[in-house]
Coordinates of C-alpha atoms in Angstrom, one line a residue:
X620 CA -33.4 2.8 -26.1
X621 CA -29.8 1.9 -25.5
X622 CA -27.6 3.5 -22.8
X623 CA -24.9 4.7 -25.2
X624 CA -24.8 6.3 -28.6
X625 CA -24.8 3.5 -31.3
X626 CA -21.5 4.9 -32.7
X627 CA -19.7 4.1 -29.5
X628 CA -17.3 1.2 -29.9
X629 CA -17.8 0.3 -26.2
X630 CA -21.6 0.3 -26.3
X631 CA -21.5 -3.2 -24.7
X632 CA -19.2 -2.1 -21.9
X633 CA -18.7 -4.4 -18.9
X634 CA -16.4 -3.3 -16.1
X635 CA -14.2 -5.3 -13.7
X636 CA -13.5 -3.0 -10.8
X637 CA -10.4 -3.9 -8.7
X638 CA -10.4 -2.8 -5.0
X639 CA -14.0 -2.0 -5.4
X640 CA -14.7 -1.0 -1.8
X641 CA -18.4 -0.4 -1.0
X642 CA -19.1 0.6 -4.5
X643 CA -18.3 4.2 -5.4
X644 CA -17.4 3.6 -9.0
X645 CA -19.8 0.7 -9.2
X646 CA -22.7 3.0 -8.2
X647 CA -21.6 5.4 -11.0
X648 CA -21.5 2.5 -13.5
X649 CA -25.0 1.5 -12.2
X650 CA -26.4 5.0 -12.9
X651 CA -25.0 4.8 -16.4
X652 CA -26.4 1.3 -17.1
X653 CA -23.0 -0.4 -17.3
X654 CA -22.7 -3.9 -15.9
X655 CA -19.9 -4.1 -13.3
X656 CA -18.3 -6.7 -11.1
X657 CA -16.2 -5.6 -8.2
X658 CA -13.4 -7.4 -6.4
X659 CA -13.0 -6.5 -2.8
X660 CA -11.3 -8.2 0.2
X661 CA -12.9 -6.3 3.0
X662 CA -15.7 -8.3 4.4
X663 CA -17.7 -5.4 5.7
X664 CA -17.5 -3.5 2.4
X665 CA -18.7 -6.8 0.7
X666 CA -21.6 -6.8 3.1
X667 CA -22.6 -3.3 1.9
X668 CA -22.1 -4.2 -1.7
X669 CA -24.2 -7.3 -1.5
X670 CA -27.0 -5.5 0.3
X671 CA -26.9 -2.9 -2.5
X672 CA -27.2 -5.6 -5.1
X673 CA -23.7 -4.9 -6.6
X674 CA -22.0 -7.9 -8.2
X675 CA -19.1 -8.9 -5.9
X676 CA -16.2 -11.3 -5.8
X677 CA -14.8 -11.3 -2.3
X678 CA -11.1 -11.9 -2.3
X679 CA -7.6 -10.6 -2.9
X680 CA -7.1 -9.0 -6.3
X681 CA -3.7 -10.6 -6.6
X682 CA -5.4 -14.1 -6.7
X683 CA -7.4 -13.1 -9.8
X684 CA -6.5 -12.3 -13.4
X685 CA -8.2 -11.0 -16.6
X686 CA -8.9 -14.6 -17.5
X687 CA -11.4 -14.8 -14.6
X688 CA -13.5 -12.1 -16.1
X689 CA -13.5 -12.8 -19.9
X690 CA -16.5 -10.6 -20.6
X691 CA -15.0 -7.4 -19.1
X692 CA -14.2 -4.7 -21.7
X693 CA -13.1 -2.0 -19.1
X694 CA -10.7 -2.2 -16.2
X695 CA -11.1 0.1 -13.2
X696 CA -9.3 0.3 -9.9
X697 CA -8.6 2.4 -6.9
X698 CA -5.9 0.7 -4.9
X699 CA -5.6 1.2 -1.2
X700 CA -4.3 4.7 -0.5
X701 CA -3.2 4.3 3.2
X702 CA 0.5 4.1 2.5
X703 CA 0.4 7.1 0.0
X704 CA -1.9 9.5 1.7
X705 CA -0.6 12.3 3.9
X706 CA -2.8 11.0 6.8
X707 CA -1.4 7.5 6.4
X708 CA 1.8 5.7 7.1
X709 CA 3.8 7.4 4.3
X710 CA 5.5 4.1 3.4
X711 CA 4.2 4.3 -0.2
X712 CA 5.6 7.8 -0.6
X713 CA 9.0 6.7 0.7
X714 CA 9.0 3.7 -1.7
X715 CA 7.8 5.8 -4.7
X716 CA 11.1 5.5 -6.6
X717 CA 11.1 1.8 -6.2
X718 CA 7.5 1.6 -7.4
X719 CA 8.4 3.6 -10.5
X720 CA 11.3 1.3 -11.2
X721 CA 8.9 -1.7 -11.0
X722 CA 6.6 -0.1 -13.5
X723 CA 9.5 0.0 -16.0
X724 CA 10.4 -3.6 -15.2
X725 CA 6.8 -4.8 -15.7
X726 CA 6.8 -3.0 -19.1
X727 CA 9.8 -5.1 -20.0
X728 CA 8.0 -8.3 -19.1
X729 CA 9.9 -8.9 -15.8
X730 CA 8.3 -10.9 -13.0
X731 CA 8.5 -8.4 -10.1
X732 CA 6.5 -10.3 -7.5
X733 CA 9.5 -11.0 -5.3
X734 CA 10.5 -7.4 -5.3
X735 CA 7.0 -6.3 -4.5
X736 CA 7.1 -8.6 -1.5
X737 CA 10.0 -6.6 -0.1
X738 CA 7.9 -3.5 0.6
X739 CA 7.5 -2.8 4.3
X740 CA 3.7 -2.5 3.8
X741 CA 2.2 -4.9 1.3
X742 CA -0.5 -2.4 0.4
X743 CA 2.2 -0.3 -1.3
X744 CA 2.6 -2.9 -4.0
X745 CA -1.1 -3.1 -4.8
X746 CA -0.9 0.1 -6.8
X747 CA 0.9 -2.0 -9.5
X748 CA -2.0 -4.5 -9.8
X749 CA -3.9 -2.6 -12.5
X750 CA -0.9 -2.5 -14.7
X751 CA -0.4 -6.3 -14.2
X752 CA -4.0 -6.8 -15.4
X753 CA -3.7 -4.4 -18.4
X754 CA -0.4 -6.1 -19.5
X755 CA -1.8 -9.6 -19.1
X756 CA -4.9 -8.8 -21.0
X757 CA -2.8 -7.2 -23.8
X758 CA -0.5 -10.2 -24.0
X759 CA -3.5 -12.5 -24.3
X760 CA -4.8 -10.5 -27.2
X761 CA -7.7 -9.2 -25.3
X762 CA -6.8 -5.6 -24.4
X763 CA -9.3 -3.7 -22.4
X764 CA -11.2 -1.1 -24.4
X765 CA -10.8 1.4 -21.6
X766 CA -9.0 1.8 -18.2
X767 CA -9.9 4.0 -15.3
X768 CA -7.7 4.4 -12.2
X769 CA -7.9 6.7 -9.2
X770 CA -5.8 7.3 -6.1
X771 CA -4.6 10.1 -3.8
X772 CA -2.6 12.9 -5.5
X773 CA 0.8 11.4 -4.3
X774 CA 0.2 8.5 -6.7
X775 CA 0.1 10.8 -9.8
X776 CA 3.8 10.0 -10.8
X777 CA 2.8 6.3 -10.8
X778 CA -0.1 6.9 -13.1
X779 CA 2.1 9.0 -15.4
X780 CA 4.7 6.2 -15.5
X781 CA 1.9 3.7 -16.3
X782 CA 0.5 6.1 -18.9
X783 CA 3.8 5.8 -20.9
X784 CA 3.5 2.0 -20.8
X785 CA -0.1 2.0 -21.9
X786 CA 0.7 4.4 -24.8
X787 CA 3.3 1.9 -25.9
X788 CA 0.7 -0.8 -26.3
X789 CA -1.8 1.4 -28.2
X790 CA -3.8 3.4 -25.7
X791 CA -4.6 7.1 -25.7
X792 CA -4.1 8.2 -22.1
X793 CA -4.8 11.2 -19.9
X794 CA -3.7 11.8 -16.3
X795 CA -4.3 14.6 -13.8
X796 CA -5.5 15.6 -10.4
X797 CA -9.2 16.4 -10.2
X798 CA -11.0 18.4 -7.5
X799 CA -14.3 16.9 -6.5
X800 CA -16.1 20.1 -5.8
X801 CA -15.5 21.1 -9.5
X802 CA -17.7 18.2 -10.5
X803 CA -20.6 19.0 -8.1
X804 CA -19.5 16.9 -5.1
X805 CA -20.3 18.9 -1.9
X806 CA -16.9 18.2 -0.6
X807 CA -13.3 19.2 -1.3
X808 CA -11.2 16.2 -2.2
X809 CA -8.4 15.8 -4.7
X810 CA -7.9 12.5 -6.6
X811 CA -5.2 11.5 -9.1
X812 CA -6.9 10.0 -12.1
X813 CA -5.8 8.0 -15.2
X814 CA -8.1 7.3 -18.0
X815 CA -7.1 5.4 -21.1
X816 CA -8.9 4.1 -24.2
X817 CA -8.1 2.1 -27.3
X818 CA -8.6 3.5 -30.8
X819 CA -10.0 6.8 -29.6
X820 CA -8.5 9.9 -28.0
X821 CA -9.4 10.5 -24.4
X822 CA -9.4 13.7 -22.3
X823 CA -10.2 14.4 -18.7
X824 CA -13.8 15.4 -17.9
X825 CA -14.4 19.1 -18.1
X826 CA -15.1 20.8 -14.8
X827 CA -18.8 21.8 -14.3
X828 CA -18.6 23.7 -11.0
X829 CA -16.4 26.5 -9.6
X830 CA -13.5 25.6 -7.4
X831 CA -13.9 26.2 -3.7
X832 CA -11.9 29.1 -2.3
X833 CA -12.1 29.8 1.5
X834 CA -13.9 33.1 2.1
X835 CA -15.0 33.4 -1.6
X836 CA -18.6 33.9 -2.6
X837 CA -19.9 30.7 -4.4
X838 CA -21.8 32.9 -6.8
X839 CA -18.7 34.6 -8.2
X840 CA -16.2 33.2 -10.6
X841 CA -16.2 31.5 -14.0
X842 CA -19.7 32.3 -15.5
X843 CA -19.6 29.0 -17.5
X844 CA -19.5 27.0 -14.3
X845 CA -22.1 26.4 -11.7
X846 CA -21.6 27.5 -8.0
X847 CA -20.0 24.7 -5.9
X848 CA -22.5 22.5 -4.1
X849 CA -22.7 22.8 -0.3
X850 CA -23.3 20.6 2.7
X851 CA -26.6 22.4 3.1
X852 CA -27.5 21.4 -0.5
X853 CA -26.6 17.8 0.2
X854 CA -28.3 17.5 3.6
X855 CA -31.4 19.5 3.1
X856 CA -33.5 16.5 3.9
X857 CA -31.8 15.8 7.3
X858 CA -30.4 19.1 8.5
X859 CA -33.0 21.8 8.1
X860 CA -31.0 24.4 10.0
X861 CA -27.7 26.3 9.8
X862 CA -24.7 24.4 11.1
X863 CA -20.9 24.3 11.0
X864 CA -18.4 21.5 11.0
X865 CA -15.0 21.3 12.7
X866 CA -12.2 19.4 11.0
X867 CA -10.6 16.4 12.5
X868 CA -7.1 17.6 11.4
X869 CA -4.9 20.6 12.3
X870 CA -3.9 23.3 9.8
X871 CA -0.7 25.2 9.3
X872 CA 1.3 22.5 11.0
X873 CA -0.6 23.0 14.3
X874 CA -2.6 19.9 15.2
X875 CA -4.7 21.9 17.6
X876 CA -5.7 24.5 15.0
X877 CA -8.8 22.8 13.6
X878 CA -10.5 24.4 10.6
X879 CA -14.2 25.1 10.5
X880 CA -16.7 25.3 7.7
X881 CA -20.3 26.4 7.6
X882 CA -23.0 24.4 5.9
X883 CA -22.9 26.9 3.0
X884 CA -19.5 25.5 2.0
X885 CA -18.4 22.1 0.8
X886 CA -17.4 19.6 3.4
X887 CA -13.8 18.9 4.3
X888 CA -12.5 15.7 2.7
X889 CA -14.6 12.8 4.0
X890 CA -12.3 10.3 5.6
X891 CA -12.7 7.2 7.7
X892 CA -12.9 9.5 10.7
X893 CA -15.9 11.4 9.4
X894 CA -18.0 10.1 12.3
X895 CA -15.8 12.1 14.7
X896 CA -16.4 15.5 13.0
X897 CA -18.0 17.8 15.6
X898 CA -21.1 19.7 14.4
X899 CA -22.5 22.9 15.9
X900 CA -25.7 24.8 15.2
X901 CA -25.9 28.5 14.5
X902 CA -25.9 29.2 18.3
X903 CA -22.7 27.3 18.8
X904 CA -24.4 24.4 20.5
X905 CA -23.0 21.0 19.6
X906 CA -25.5 18.8 17.8
X907 CA -25.6 15.2 16.6
X908 CA -22.6 14.3 14.5
X909 CA -23.1 13.1 10.9
X910 CA -24.9 9.8 10.6
X911 CA -23.6 7.2 8.1
X912 CA -26.3 8.2 5.7
X913 CA -25.3 11.8 5.9
X914 CA -21.6 11.1 5.5
X915 CA -22.4 8.9 2.5
X916 CA -24.5 11.7 1.0
X917 CA -21.6 14.1 1.3
X918 CA -19.7 11.5 -0.9
X919 CA -22.8 11.6 -3.2
X920 CA -24.2 8.2 -2.4
X921 CA -28.0 8.3 -2.1
X922 CA -29.2 8.9 1.5
X923 CA -30.8 5.4 1.6
X924 CA -27.8 3.6 0.3
X925 CA -27.7 0.4 2.4
X926 CA -24.5 0.6 4.5
X927 CA -23.8 -2.6 6.3
X928 CA -21.1 -4.2 8.5
X929 CA -18.7 -2.5 10.9
X930 CA -16.5 0.6 10.5
X931 CA -19.0 2.1 8.0
X932 CA -17.2 5.5 8.3
X933 CA -14.1 3.9 6.9
X934 CA -16.0 2.3 4.1
X935 CA -17.5 5.7 3.2
X936 CA -14.1 7.5 3.5
X937 CA -12.4 5.0 1.2
X938 CA -14.9 5.3 -1.6
X939 CA -14.6 7.5 -4.7
X940 CA -17.6 9.8 -4.8
X941 CA -20.0 8.3 -7.3
X942 CA -20.7 11.6 -8.9
X943 CA -17.1 12.1 -9.7
X944 CA -16.9 8.5 -10.9
X945 CA -19.8 9.2 -13.2
X946 CA -18.0 12.1 -14.8
X947 CA -14.8 10.0 -15.2
X948 CA -16.6 7.0 -16.8
X949 CA -18.6 9.3 -19.1
X950 CA -15.4 11.1 -20.2
X951 CA -13.6 7.8 -21.1
X952 CA -16.7 6.7 -23.0
X953 CA -17.2 10.0 -24.8
X954 CA -20.7 10.6 -23.4
X955 CA -20.1 13.5 -21.0
X956 CA -22.7 15.6 -22.9
X957 CA -25.4 13.2 -21.6
X958 CA -24.8 14.3 -18.0
X959 CA -26.7 17.3 -16.5
X960 CA -28.2 18.3 -13.2
X961 CA -31.4 16.5 -13.8
X962 CA -29.4 13.3 -14.3
X963 CA -27.6 13.7 -10.9
X964 CA -30.7 14.9 -9.1
X965 CA -32.6 11.8 -10.0
X966 CA -29.7 9.5 -9.4
X967 CA -28.4 10.8 -6.1
X968 CA -31.6 12.1 -4.6
X969 CA -33.6 9.1 -5.8
X970 CA -34.5 5.9 -4.0
X971 CA -31.7 3.4 -4.2
X972 CA -34.1 0.5 -3.7
X973 CA -35.7 1.5 -7.0
X974 CA -32.8 2.7 -9.1
X975 CA -33.7 4.7 -12.1
X976 CA -33.3 3.4 -15.6
X977 CA -30.7 5.2 -17.7
X978 CA -33.3 5.8 -20.3
X979 CA -35.3 7.8 -17.7
X980 CA -32.4 10.0 -17.0
X981 CA -30.8 10.9 -20.4
X982 CA -32.1 11.3 -23.9
X983 CA -30.0 9.4 -26.4
X984 CA -30.2 10.3 -30.0

């Protein structure tokens, strides 16, 4: 039994994942039975990846090229978000117009490396690396069959600009901002996504769960969607009691006005500061904060995923939730109908040391 329908023209998919981090998208690919190699420069994230058995090339994406991965048929990447995120430096948002100008220049074949070097924060220019890879592969006559990119919502204009370039070289492209809780992740998080595919139309994955609304009943809403998943759902094995979580960030412009959510709601966005979230039981007594395993589970990593190295909270916060990554990969490959709750239950709640075979999780006609 093969992982993908025989009619798929990317049945032999192999992914090269730029800025792979500890493996959010790689875990998703692993669940789907797709070979993937990840490039990552953070030593601690590489320690986690290797302990998890994920194929890893430790180093700077800028020192590699498509020629180093000749078997790859799919390109994926989630460049560092720190200069674009609201919680970060903001350097990327300030430089957005320049980034968009460089996208146009790259489409014309210009060498923009010297201009990228002028950014105040070198991480800002890394958002352009996936386009470099895509254009180099196309020029060499070896275009990727599919491309998947993700970043914080502020990067959506960059993805839209890249989409125009990719369409000009033969791709069908879709871009948009996805909400993680609408795909079964027990956490509210928004990600700007680009998916592209050669010789086949591509559309964003259809949401499977209801959007979170503060104060709303999770049972009410679009009857075609499932209720959002909660922290209590995700942590039923480790937190067998009612609890609430206090946000690390202020609301309404007041840094002291910290939001609070109960365990019957999705988690706040899991960031690199997740280990600082204060947790209280139903009596208002402060209890143990989230462990690394629990924080990872809120991102939809299995509870026994083997986190290693230092600053594990940052590794977890940097990752794309594997469950969302699975929906995205399935959409670009046209196999979304193979995903259901049984698939995710066995993948996420299973034993990472004995990962399930794709043939055990889905039935392929």
